[in-house]
PDB file of C-alpha atoms in Angstrom:
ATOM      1  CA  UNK A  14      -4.378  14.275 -16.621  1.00  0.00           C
ATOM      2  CA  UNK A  15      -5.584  17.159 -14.739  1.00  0.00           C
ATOM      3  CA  UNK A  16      -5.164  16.731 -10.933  1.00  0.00           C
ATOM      4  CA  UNK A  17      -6.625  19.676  -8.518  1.00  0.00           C
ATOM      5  CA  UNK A  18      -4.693  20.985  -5.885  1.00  0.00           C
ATOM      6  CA  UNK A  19      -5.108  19.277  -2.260  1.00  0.00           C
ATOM      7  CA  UNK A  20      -6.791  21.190   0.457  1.00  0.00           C
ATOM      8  CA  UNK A  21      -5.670  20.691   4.069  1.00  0.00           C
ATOM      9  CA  UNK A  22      -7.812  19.125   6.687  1.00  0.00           C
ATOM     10  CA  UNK A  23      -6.033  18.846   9.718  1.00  0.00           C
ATOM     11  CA  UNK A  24      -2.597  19.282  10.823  1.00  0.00           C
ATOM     12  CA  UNK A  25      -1.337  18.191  14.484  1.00  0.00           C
ATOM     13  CA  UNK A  26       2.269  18.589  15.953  1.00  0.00           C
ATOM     14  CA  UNK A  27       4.016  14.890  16.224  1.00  0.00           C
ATOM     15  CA  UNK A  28       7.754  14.081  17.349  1.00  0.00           C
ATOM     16  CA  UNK A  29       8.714  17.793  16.073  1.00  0.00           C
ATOM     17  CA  UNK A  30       7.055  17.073  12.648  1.00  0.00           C
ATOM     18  CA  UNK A  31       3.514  17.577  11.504  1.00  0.00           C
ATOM     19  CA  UNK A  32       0.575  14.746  11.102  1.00  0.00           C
ATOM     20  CA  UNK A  33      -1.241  16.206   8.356  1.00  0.00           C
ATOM     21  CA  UNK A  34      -4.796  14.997   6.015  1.00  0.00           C
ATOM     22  CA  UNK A  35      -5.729  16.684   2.698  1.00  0.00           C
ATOM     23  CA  UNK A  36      -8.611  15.639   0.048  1.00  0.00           C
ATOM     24  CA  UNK A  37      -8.017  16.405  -3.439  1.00  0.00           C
ATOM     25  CA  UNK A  38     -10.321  15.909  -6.425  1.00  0.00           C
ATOM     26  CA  UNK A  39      -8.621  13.204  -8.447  1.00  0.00           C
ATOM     27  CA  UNK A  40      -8.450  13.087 -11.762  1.00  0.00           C
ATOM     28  CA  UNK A  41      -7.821   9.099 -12.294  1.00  0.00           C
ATOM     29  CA  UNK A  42     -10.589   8.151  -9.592  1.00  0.00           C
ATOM     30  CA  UNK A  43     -13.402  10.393 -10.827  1.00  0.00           C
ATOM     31  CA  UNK A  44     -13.705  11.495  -7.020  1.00  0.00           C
ATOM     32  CA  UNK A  45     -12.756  13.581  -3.737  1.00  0.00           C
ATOM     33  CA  UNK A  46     -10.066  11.666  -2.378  1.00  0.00           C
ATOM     34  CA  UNK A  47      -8.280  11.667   1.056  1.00  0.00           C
ATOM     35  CA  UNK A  48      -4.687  11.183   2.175  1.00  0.00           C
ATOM     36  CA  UNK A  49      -2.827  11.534   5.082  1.00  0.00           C
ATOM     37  CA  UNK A  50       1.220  12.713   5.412  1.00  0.00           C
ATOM     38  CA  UNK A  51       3.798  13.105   8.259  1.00  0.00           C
ATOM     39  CA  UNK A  52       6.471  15.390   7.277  1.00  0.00           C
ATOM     40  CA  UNK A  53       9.295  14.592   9.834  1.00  0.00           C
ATOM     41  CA  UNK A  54      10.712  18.413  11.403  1.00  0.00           C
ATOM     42  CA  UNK A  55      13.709  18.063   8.602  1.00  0.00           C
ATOM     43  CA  UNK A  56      10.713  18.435   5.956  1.00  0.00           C
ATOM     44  CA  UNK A  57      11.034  22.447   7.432  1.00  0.00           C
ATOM     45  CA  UNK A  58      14.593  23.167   6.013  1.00  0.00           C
ATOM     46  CA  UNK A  59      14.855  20.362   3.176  1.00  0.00           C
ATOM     47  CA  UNK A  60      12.836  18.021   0.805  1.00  0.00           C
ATOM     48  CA  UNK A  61      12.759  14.724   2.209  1.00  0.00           C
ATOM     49  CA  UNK A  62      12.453  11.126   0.873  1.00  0.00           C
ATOM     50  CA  UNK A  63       9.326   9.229   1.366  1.00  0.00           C
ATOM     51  CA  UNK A  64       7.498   6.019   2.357  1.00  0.00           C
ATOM     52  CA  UNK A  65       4.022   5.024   0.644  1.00  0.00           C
ATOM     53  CA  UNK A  66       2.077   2.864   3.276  1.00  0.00           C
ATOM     54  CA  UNK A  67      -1.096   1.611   1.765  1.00  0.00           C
ATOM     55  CA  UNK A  68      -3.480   0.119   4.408  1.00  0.00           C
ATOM     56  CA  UNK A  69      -5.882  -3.163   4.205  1.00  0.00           C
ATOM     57  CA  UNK A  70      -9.386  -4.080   3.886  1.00  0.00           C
ATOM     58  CA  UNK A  71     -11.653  -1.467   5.613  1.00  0.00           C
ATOM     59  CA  UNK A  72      -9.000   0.712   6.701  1.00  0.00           C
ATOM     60  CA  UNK A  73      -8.657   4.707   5.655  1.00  0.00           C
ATOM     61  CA  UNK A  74      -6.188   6.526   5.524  1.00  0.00           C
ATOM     62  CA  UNK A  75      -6.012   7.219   9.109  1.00  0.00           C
ATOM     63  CA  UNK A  76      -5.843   3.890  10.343  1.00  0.00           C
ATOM     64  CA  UNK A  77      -2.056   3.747   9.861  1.00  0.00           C
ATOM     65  CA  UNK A  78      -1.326   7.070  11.114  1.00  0.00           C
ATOM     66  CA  UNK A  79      -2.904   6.653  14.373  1.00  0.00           C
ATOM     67  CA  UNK A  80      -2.449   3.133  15.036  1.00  0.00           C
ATOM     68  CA  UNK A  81       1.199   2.015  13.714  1.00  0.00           C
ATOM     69  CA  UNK A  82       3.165   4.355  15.916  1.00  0.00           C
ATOM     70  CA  UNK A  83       5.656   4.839  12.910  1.00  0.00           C
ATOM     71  CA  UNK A  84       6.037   8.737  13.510  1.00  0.00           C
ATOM     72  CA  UNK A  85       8.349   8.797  16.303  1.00  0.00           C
ATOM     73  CA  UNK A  86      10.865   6.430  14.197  1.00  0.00           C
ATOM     74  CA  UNK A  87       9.956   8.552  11.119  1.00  0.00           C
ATOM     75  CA  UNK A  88      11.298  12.057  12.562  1.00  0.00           C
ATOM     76  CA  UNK A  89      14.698  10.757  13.798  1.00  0.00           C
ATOM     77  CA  UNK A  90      15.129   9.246   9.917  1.00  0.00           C
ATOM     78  CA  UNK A  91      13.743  12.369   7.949  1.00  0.00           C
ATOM     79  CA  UNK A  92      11.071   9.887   6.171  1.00  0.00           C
ATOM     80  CA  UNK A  93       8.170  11.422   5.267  1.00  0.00           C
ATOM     81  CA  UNK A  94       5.098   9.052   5.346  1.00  0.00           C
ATOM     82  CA  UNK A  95       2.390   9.132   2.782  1.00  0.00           C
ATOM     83  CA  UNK A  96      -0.946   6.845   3.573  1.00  0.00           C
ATOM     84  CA  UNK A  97      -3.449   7.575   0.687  1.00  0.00           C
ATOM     85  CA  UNK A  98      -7.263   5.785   1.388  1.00  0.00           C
ATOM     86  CA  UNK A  99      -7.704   2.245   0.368  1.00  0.00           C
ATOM     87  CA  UNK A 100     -10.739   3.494  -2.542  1.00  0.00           C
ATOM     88  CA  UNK A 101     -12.745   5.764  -3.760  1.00  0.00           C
ATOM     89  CA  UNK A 102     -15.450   6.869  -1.832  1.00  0.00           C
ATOM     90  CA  UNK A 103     -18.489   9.063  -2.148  1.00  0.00           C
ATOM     91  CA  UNK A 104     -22.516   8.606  -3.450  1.00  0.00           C
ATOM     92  CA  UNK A 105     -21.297   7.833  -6.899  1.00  0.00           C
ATOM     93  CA  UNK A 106     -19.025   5.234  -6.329  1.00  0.00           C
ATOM     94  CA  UNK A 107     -19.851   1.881  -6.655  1.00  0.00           C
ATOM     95  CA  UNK A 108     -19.937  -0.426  -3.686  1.00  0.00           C
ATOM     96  CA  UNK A 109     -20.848  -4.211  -3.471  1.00  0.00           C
ATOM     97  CA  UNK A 110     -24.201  -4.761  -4.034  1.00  0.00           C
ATOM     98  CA  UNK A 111     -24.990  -6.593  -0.385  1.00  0.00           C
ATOM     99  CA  UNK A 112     -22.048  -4.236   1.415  1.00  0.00           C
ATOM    100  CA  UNK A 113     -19.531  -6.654   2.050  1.00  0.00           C
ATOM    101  CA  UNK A 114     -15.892  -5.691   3.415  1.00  0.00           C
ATOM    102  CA  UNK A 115     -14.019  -7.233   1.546  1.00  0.00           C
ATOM    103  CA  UNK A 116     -15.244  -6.047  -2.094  1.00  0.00           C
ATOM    104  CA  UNK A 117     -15.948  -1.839  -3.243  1.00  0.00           C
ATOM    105  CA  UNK A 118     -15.609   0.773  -0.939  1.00  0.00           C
ATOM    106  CA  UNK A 119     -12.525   0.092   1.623  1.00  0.00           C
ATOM    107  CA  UNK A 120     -11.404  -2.229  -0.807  1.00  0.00           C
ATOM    108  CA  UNK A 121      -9.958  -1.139  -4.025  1.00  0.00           C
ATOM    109  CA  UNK A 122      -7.049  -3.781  -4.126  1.00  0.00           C
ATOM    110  CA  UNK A 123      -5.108  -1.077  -5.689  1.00  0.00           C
ATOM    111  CA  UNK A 124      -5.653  -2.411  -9.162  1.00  0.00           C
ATOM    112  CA  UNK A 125      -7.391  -0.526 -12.668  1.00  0.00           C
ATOM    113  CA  UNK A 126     -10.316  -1.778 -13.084  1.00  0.00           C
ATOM    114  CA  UNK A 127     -11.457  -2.520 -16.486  1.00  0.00           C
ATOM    115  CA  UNK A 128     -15.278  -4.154 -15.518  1.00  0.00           C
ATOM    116  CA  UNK A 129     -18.214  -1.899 -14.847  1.00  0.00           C
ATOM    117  CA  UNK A 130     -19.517  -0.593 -13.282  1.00  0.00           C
ATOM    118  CA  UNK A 131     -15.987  -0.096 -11.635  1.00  0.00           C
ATOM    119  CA  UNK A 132     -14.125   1.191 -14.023  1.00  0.00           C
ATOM    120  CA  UNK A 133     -14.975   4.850 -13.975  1.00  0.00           C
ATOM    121  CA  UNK A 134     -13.589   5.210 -10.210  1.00  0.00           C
ATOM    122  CA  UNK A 135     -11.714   2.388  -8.740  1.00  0.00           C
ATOM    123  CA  UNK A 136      -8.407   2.743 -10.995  1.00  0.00           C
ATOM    124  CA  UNK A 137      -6.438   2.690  -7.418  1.00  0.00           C
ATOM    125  CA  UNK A 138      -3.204   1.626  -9.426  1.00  0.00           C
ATOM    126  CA  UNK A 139      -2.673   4.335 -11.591  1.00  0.00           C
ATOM    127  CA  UNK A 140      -3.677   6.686  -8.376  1.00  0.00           C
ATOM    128  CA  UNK A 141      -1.093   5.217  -6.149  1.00  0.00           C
ATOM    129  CA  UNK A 142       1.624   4.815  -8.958  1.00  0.00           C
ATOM    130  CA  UNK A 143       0.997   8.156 -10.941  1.00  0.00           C
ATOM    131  CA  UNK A 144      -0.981  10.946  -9.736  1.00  0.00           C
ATOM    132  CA  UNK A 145      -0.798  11.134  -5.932  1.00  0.00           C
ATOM    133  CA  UNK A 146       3.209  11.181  -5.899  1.00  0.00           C
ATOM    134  CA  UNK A 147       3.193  13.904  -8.844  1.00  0.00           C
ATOM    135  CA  UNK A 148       0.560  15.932  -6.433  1.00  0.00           C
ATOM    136  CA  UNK A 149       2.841  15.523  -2.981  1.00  0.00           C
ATOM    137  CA  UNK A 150       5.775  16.155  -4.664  1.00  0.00           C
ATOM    138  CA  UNK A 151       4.873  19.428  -6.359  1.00  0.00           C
ATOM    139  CA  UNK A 152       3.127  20.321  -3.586  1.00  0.00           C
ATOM    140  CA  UNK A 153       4.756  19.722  -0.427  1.00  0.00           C
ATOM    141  CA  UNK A 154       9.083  19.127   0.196  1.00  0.00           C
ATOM    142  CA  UNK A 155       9.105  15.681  -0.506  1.00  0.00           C
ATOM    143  CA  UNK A 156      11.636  14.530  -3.232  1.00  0.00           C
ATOM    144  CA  UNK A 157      10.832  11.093  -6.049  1.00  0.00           C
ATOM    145  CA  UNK A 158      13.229   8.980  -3.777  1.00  0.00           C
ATOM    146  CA  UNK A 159      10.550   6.586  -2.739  1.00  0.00           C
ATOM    147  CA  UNK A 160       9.954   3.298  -1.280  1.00  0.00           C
ATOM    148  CA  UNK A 161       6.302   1.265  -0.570  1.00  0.00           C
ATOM    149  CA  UNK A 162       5.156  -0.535   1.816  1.00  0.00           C
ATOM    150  CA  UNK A 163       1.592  -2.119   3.517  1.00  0.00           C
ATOM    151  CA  UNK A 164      -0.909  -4.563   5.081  1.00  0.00           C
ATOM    152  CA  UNK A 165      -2.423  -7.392   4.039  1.00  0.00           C
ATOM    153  CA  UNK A 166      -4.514  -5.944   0.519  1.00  0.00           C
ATOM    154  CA  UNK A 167      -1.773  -3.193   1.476  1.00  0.00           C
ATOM    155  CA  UNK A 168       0.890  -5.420   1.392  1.00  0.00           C
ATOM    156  CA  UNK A 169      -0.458  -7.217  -1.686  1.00  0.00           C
ATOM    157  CA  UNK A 170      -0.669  -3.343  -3.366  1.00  0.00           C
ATOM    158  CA  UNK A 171       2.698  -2.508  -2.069  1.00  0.00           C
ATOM    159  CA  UNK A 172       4.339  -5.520  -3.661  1.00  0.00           C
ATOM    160  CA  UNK A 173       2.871  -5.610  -6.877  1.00  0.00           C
ATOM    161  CA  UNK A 174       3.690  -1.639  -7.257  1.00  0.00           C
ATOM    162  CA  UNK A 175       6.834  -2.351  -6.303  1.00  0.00           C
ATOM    163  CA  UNK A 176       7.550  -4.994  -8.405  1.00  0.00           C
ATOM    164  CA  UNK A 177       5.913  -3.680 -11.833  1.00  0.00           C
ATOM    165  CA  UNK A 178       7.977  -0.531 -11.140  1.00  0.00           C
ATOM    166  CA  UNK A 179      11.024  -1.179 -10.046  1.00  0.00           C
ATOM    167  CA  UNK A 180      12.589   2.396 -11.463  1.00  0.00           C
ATOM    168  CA  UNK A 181      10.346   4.208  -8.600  1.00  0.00           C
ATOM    169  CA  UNK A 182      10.733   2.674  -5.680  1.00  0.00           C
ATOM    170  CA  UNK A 183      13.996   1.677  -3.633  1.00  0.00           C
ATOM    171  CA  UNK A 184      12.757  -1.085  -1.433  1.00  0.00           C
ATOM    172  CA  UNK A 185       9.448  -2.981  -0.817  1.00  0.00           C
ATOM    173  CA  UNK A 186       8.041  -3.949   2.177  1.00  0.00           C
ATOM    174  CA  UNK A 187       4.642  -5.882   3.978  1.00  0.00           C
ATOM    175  CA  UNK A 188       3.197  -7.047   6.788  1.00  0.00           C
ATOM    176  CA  UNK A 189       0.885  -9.790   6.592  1.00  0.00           C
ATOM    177  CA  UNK A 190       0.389  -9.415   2.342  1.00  0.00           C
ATOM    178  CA  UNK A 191      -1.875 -11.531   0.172  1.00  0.00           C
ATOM    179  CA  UNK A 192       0.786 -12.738  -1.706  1.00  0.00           C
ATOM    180  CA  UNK A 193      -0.926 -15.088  -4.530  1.00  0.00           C
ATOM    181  CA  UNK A 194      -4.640 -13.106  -4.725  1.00  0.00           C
ATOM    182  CA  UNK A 195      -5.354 -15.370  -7.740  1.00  0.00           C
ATOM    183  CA  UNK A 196      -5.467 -18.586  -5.469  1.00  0.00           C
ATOM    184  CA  UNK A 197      -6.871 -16.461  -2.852  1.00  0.00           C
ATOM    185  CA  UNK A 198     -10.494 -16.169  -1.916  1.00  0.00           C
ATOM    186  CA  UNK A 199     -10.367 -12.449  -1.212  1.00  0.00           C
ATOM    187  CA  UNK A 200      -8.189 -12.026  -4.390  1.00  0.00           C
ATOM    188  CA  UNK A 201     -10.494 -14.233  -6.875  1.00  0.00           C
ATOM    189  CA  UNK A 202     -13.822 -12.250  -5.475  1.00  0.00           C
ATOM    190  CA  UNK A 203     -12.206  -8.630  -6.237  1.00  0.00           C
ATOM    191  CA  UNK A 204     -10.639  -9.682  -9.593  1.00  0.00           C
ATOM    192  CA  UNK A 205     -13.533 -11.264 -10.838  1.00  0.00           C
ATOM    193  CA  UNK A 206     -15.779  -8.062  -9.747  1.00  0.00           C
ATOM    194  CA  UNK A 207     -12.992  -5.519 -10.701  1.00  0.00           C
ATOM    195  CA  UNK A 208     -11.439  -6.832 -14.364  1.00  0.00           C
ATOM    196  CA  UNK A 209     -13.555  -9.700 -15.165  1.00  0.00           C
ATOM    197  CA  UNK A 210     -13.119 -13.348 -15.154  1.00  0.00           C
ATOM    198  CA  UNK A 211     -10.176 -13.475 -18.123  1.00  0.00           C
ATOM    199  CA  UNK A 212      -7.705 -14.580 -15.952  1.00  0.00           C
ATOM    200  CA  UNK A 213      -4.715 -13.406 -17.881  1.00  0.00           C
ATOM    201  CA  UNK A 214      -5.606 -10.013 -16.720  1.00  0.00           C
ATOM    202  CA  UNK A 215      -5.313 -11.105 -12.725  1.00  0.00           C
ATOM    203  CA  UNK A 216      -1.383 -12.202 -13.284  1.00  0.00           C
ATOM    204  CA  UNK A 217      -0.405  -9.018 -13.496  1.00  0.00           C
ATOM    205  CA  UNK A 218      -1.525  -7.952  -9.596  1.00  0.00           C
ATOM    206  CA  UNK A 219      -0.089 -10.987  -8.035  1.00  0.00           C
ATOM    207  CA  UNK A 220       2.509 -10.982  -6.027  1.00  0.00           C
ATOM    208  CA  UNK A 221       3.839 -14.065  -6.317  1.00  0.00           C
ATOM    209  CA  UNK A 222       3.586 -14.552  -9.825  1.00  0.00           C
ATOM    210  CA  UNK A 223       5.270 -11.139 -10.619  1.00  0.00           C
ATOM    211  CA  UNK A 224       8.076 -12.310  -8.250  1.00  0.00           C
ATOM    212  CA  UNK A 225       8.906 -15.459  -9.573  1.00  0.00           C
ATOM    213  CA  UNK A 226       9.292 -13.835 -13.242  1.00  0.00           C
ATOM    214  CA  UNK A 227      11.522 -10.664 -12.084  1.00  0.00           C
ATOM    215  CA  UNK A 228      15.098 -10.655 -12.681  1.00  0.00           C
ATOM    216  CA  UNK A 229      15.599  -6.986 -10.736  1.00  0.00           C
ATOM    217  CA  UNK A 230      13.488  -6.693  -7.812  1.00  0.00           C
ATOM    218  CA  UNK A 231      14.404  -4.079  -5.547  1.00  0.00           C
ATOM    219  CA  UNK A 232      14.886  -4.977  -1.576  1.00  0.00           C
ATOM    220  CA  UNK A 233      12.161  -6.992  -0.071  1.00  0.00           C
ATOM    221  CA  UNK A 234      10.688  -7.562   3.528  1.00  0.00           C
ATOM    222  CA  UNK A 235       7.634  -9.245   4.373  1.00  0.00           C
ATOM    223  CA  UNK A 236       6.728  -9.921   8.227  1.00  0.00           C
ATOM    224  CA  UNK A 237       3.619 -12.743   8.926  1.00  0.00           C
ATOM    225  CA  UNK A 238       2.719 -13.576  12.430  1.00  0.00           C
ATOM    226  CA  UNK A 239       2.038 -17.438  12.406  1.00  0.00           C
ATOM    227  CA  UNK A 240      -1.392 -16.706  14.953  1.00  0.00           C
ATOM    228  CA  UNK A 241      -3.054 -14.641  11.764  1.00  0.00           C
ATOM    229  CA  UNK A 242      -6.097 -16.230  11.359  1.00  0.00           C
ATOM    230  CA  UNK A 243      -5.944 -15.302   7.766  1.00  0.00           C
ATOM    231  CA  UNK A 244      -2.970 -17.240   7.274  1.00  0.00           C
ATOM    232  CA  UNK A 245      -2.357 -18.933   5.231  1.00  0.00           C
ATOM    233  CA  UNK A 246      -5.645 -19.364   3.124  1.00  0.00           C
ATOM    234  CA  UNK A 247      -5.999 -15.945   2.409  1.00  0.00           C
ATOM    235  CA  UNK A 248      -2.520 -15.049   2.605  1.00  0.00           C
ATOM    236  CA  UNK A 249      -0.444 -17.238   0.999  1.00  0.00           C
ATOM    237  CA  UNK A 250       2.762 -16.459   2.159  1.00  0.00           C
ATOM    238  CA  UNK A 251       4.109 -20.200   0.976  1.00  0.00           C
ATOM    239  CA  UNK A 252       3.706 -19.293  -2.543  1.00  0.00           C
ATOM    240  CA  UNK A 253       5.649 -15.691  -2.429  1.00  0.00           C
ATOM    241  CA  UNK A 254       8.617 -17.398  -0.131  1.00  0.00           C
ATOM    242  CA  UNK A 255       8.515 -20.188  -3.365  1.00  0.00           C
ATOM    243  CA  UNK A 256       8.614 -17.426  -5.831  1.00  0.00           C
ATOM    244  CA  UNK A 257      11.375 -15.798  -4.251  1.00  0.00           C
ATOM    245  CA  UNK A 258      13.373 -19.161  -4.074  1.00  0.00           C
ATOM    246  CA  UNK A 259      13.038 -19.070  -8.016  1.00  0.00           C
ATOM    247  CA  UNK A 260      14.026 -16.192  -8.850  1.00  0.00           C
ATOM    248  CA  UNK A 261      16.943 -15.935  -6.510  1.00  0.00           C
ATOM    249  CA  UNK A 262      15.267 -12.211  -5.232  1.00  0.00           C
ATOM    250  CA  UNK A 263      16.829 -10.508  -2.686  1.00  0.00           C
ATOM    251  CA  UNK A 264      13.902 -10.830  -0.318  1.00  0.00           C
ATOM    252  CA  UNK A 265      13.545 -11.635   3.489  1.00  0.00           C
ATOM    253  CA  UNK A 266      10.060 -13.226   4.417  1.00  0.00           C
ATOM    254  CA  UNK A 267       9.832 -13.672   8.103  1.00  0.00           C
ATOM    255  CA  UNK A 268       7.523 -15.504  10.062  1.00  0.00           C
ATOM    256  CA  UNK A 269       6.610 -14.220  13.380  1.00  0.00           C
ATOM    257  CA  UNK A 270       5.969 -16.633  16.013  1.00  0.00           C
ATOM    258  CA  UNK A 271       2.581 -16.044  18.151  1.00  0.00           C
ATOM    259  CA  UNK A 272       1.880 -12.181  16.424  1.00  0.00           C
ATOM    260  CA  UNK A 273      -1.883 -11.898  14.516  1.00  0.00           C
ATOM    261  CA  UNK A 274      -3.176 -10.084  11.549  1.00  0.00           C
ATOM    262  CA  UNK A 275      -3.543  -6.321  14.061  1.00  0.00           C
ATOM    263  CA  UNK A 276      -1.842  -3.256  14.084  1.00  0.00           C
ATOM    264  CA  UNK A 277      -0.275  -4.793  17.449  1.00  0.00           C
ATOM    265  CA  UNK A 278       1.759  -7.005  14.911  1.00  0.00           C
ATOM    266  CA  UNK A 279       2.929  -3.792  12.767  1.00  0.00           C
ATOM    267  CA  UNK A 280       3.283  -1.569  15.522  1.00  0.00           C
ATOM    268  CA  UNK A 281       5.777  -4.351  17.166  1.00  0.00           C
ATOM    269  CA  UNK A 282       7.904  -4.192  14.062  1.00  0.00           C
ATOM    270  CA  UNK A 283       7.314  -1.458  12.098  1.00  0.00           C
ATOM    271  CA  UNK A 284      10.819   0.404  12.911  1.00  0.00           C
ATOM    272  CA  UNK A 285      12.601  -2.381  11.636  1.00  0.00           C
ATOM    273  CA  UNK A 286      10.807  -2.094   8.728  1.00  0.00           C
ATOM    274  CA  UNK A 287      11.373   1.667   8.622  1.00  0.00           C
ATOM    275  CA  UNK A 288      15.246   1.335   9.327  1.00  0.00           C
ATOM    276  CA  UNK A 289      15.062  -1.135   6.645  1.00  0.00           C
ATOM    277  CA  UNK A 290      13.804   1.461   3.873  1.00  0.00           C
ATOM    278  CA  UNK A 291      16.023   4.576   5.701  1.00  0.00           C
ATOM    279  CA  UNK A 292      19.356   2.366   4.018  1.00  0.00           C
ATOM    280  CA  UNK A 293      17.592   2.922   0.725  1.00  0.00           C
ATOM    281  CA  UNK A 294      15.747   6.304   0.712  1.00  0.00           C
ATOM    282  CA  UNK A 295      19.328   7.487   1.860  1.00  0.00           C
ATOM    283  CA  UNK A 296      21.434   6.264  -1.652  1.00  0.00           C
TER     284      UNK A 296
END
């Protein structure tokens, strides 16, 4: 795999540190890809650890970065941030044939596709897993001390990435995740459209099946706010707080009285959740 060196976008000033975007033609995803990173102002004498946030249906890579408020917490921790798109994107790619949100572009469910005609672009696993942390870390002072986290298909991405590779990432964390996409309507619509209806295949993205099978998952913390009005059809948080009950995981899954599914919910909490990975990004 032959990945082409990012070109910057933009680059703003933030909490002594720098907001930055890049797009990069990637290698796994057959496309020009976007990304956004805050390097926190230790990032200018030092490499520094990093979070992967990986953002929910519709969302860019932006949405995070401007919404979440995370960069102020970020800086005093030396944590860089890195919030890659949610797909691939562009005139070739495939999209859902009557544009829904919830299926193609803005939706890649951060799985490899194996059904076409999705196949050729929307392999968002192996992007998020592989090839962008090999192209940040060469590229800019970021070390392979990692943790994950994200919202709802976010959180879903983050904690089946976590959990299939534990060896990568120090701690896992989500707000508002699809925990159990196969008993999910979102998650049966993009597994049938993205690897088919063999069912076998869909175990392997779910949460909540991966969890209650895992005898070494790494830290967990998942935040849902009890007024999300995709909870918990969509959601399924029951089913990932039964999984962890099986396996005995060292996981914390907090419900939130009165908070939605908005970035109001993970603004409100997301430095807990970023003090939570700083005691593992620090080992």
């Amino acid at each position: 795999m032959t990945t082409s060196a990012s070109t910057k976008v933009s680059e703003q000033l933030c909490f002594g540190g720098k907001q930055l975007r890049f797009k990069h033609q990637s290698a796994v995803t057959n496309c020009e890809m976007q990304f956004s990173v805050f390097l926190p102002p230790q990032a200018e004498t030092r490499k520094v650890p990093a979070l992967y946030w990986l953002s929910g249906l519709t969302c860019t890579d932006e949405n995070f970065s401007g919404k979440a408020g995370a960069q102020r917490v970020a800086a005093e921790l030396g944590i860089a941030l890195i919030i890659p798109d949610t797909s691939p994107r562009g005139e070739s790619v495939p999209d859902d044939s009557d544009g829904a949100y919830d299926f193609g572009l803005g939706a890649g469910f951060y799985v490899n596709a194996t059904r076409e005609p999705f196949v050729k672009n929307y392999q968002m696993y192996d992007y998020i897993v592989s090839e962008l942390p090999a192209l940040v870390e060469a590229q800019l002072p970021i070390t392979a001390v990692r943790s994950i986290s994200g919202h709802s298909m976010g959180g879903h991405g983050a904690l089946v990435i976590g959990l299939r590779n534990p060896e990568r990432y120090r701690s896992i964390s989500a707000f508002s995740p699809i925990c159990n996409p196969i008993n999910s309507p979102w998650g049966i619509k993009a597994f049938n459209g993205y690897l088919g209806d063999d069912q076998s295949q869909w175990v392997h993205y779910d949460a909540a099946e991966l969890l209650a099978k895992t005898q070494q998952a790494k830290p967990i913390l998942v935040d849902q706010g009890t007024a999300d009005n995709f909870y918990p059809q969509q959601l399924r948080t029951d089913s990932l707080i039964a999984a962890a009950e099986q396996s005995g995981s060292n996981a914390q899954i907090r419900l939130q009285p009165g908070y939605d599914h908005s970035y109001y919910f993970i603004a409100s909490f997301i430095e807990q959740h970023l003090r939570f990975h700083a005691n593992y990004l620090s080992c």
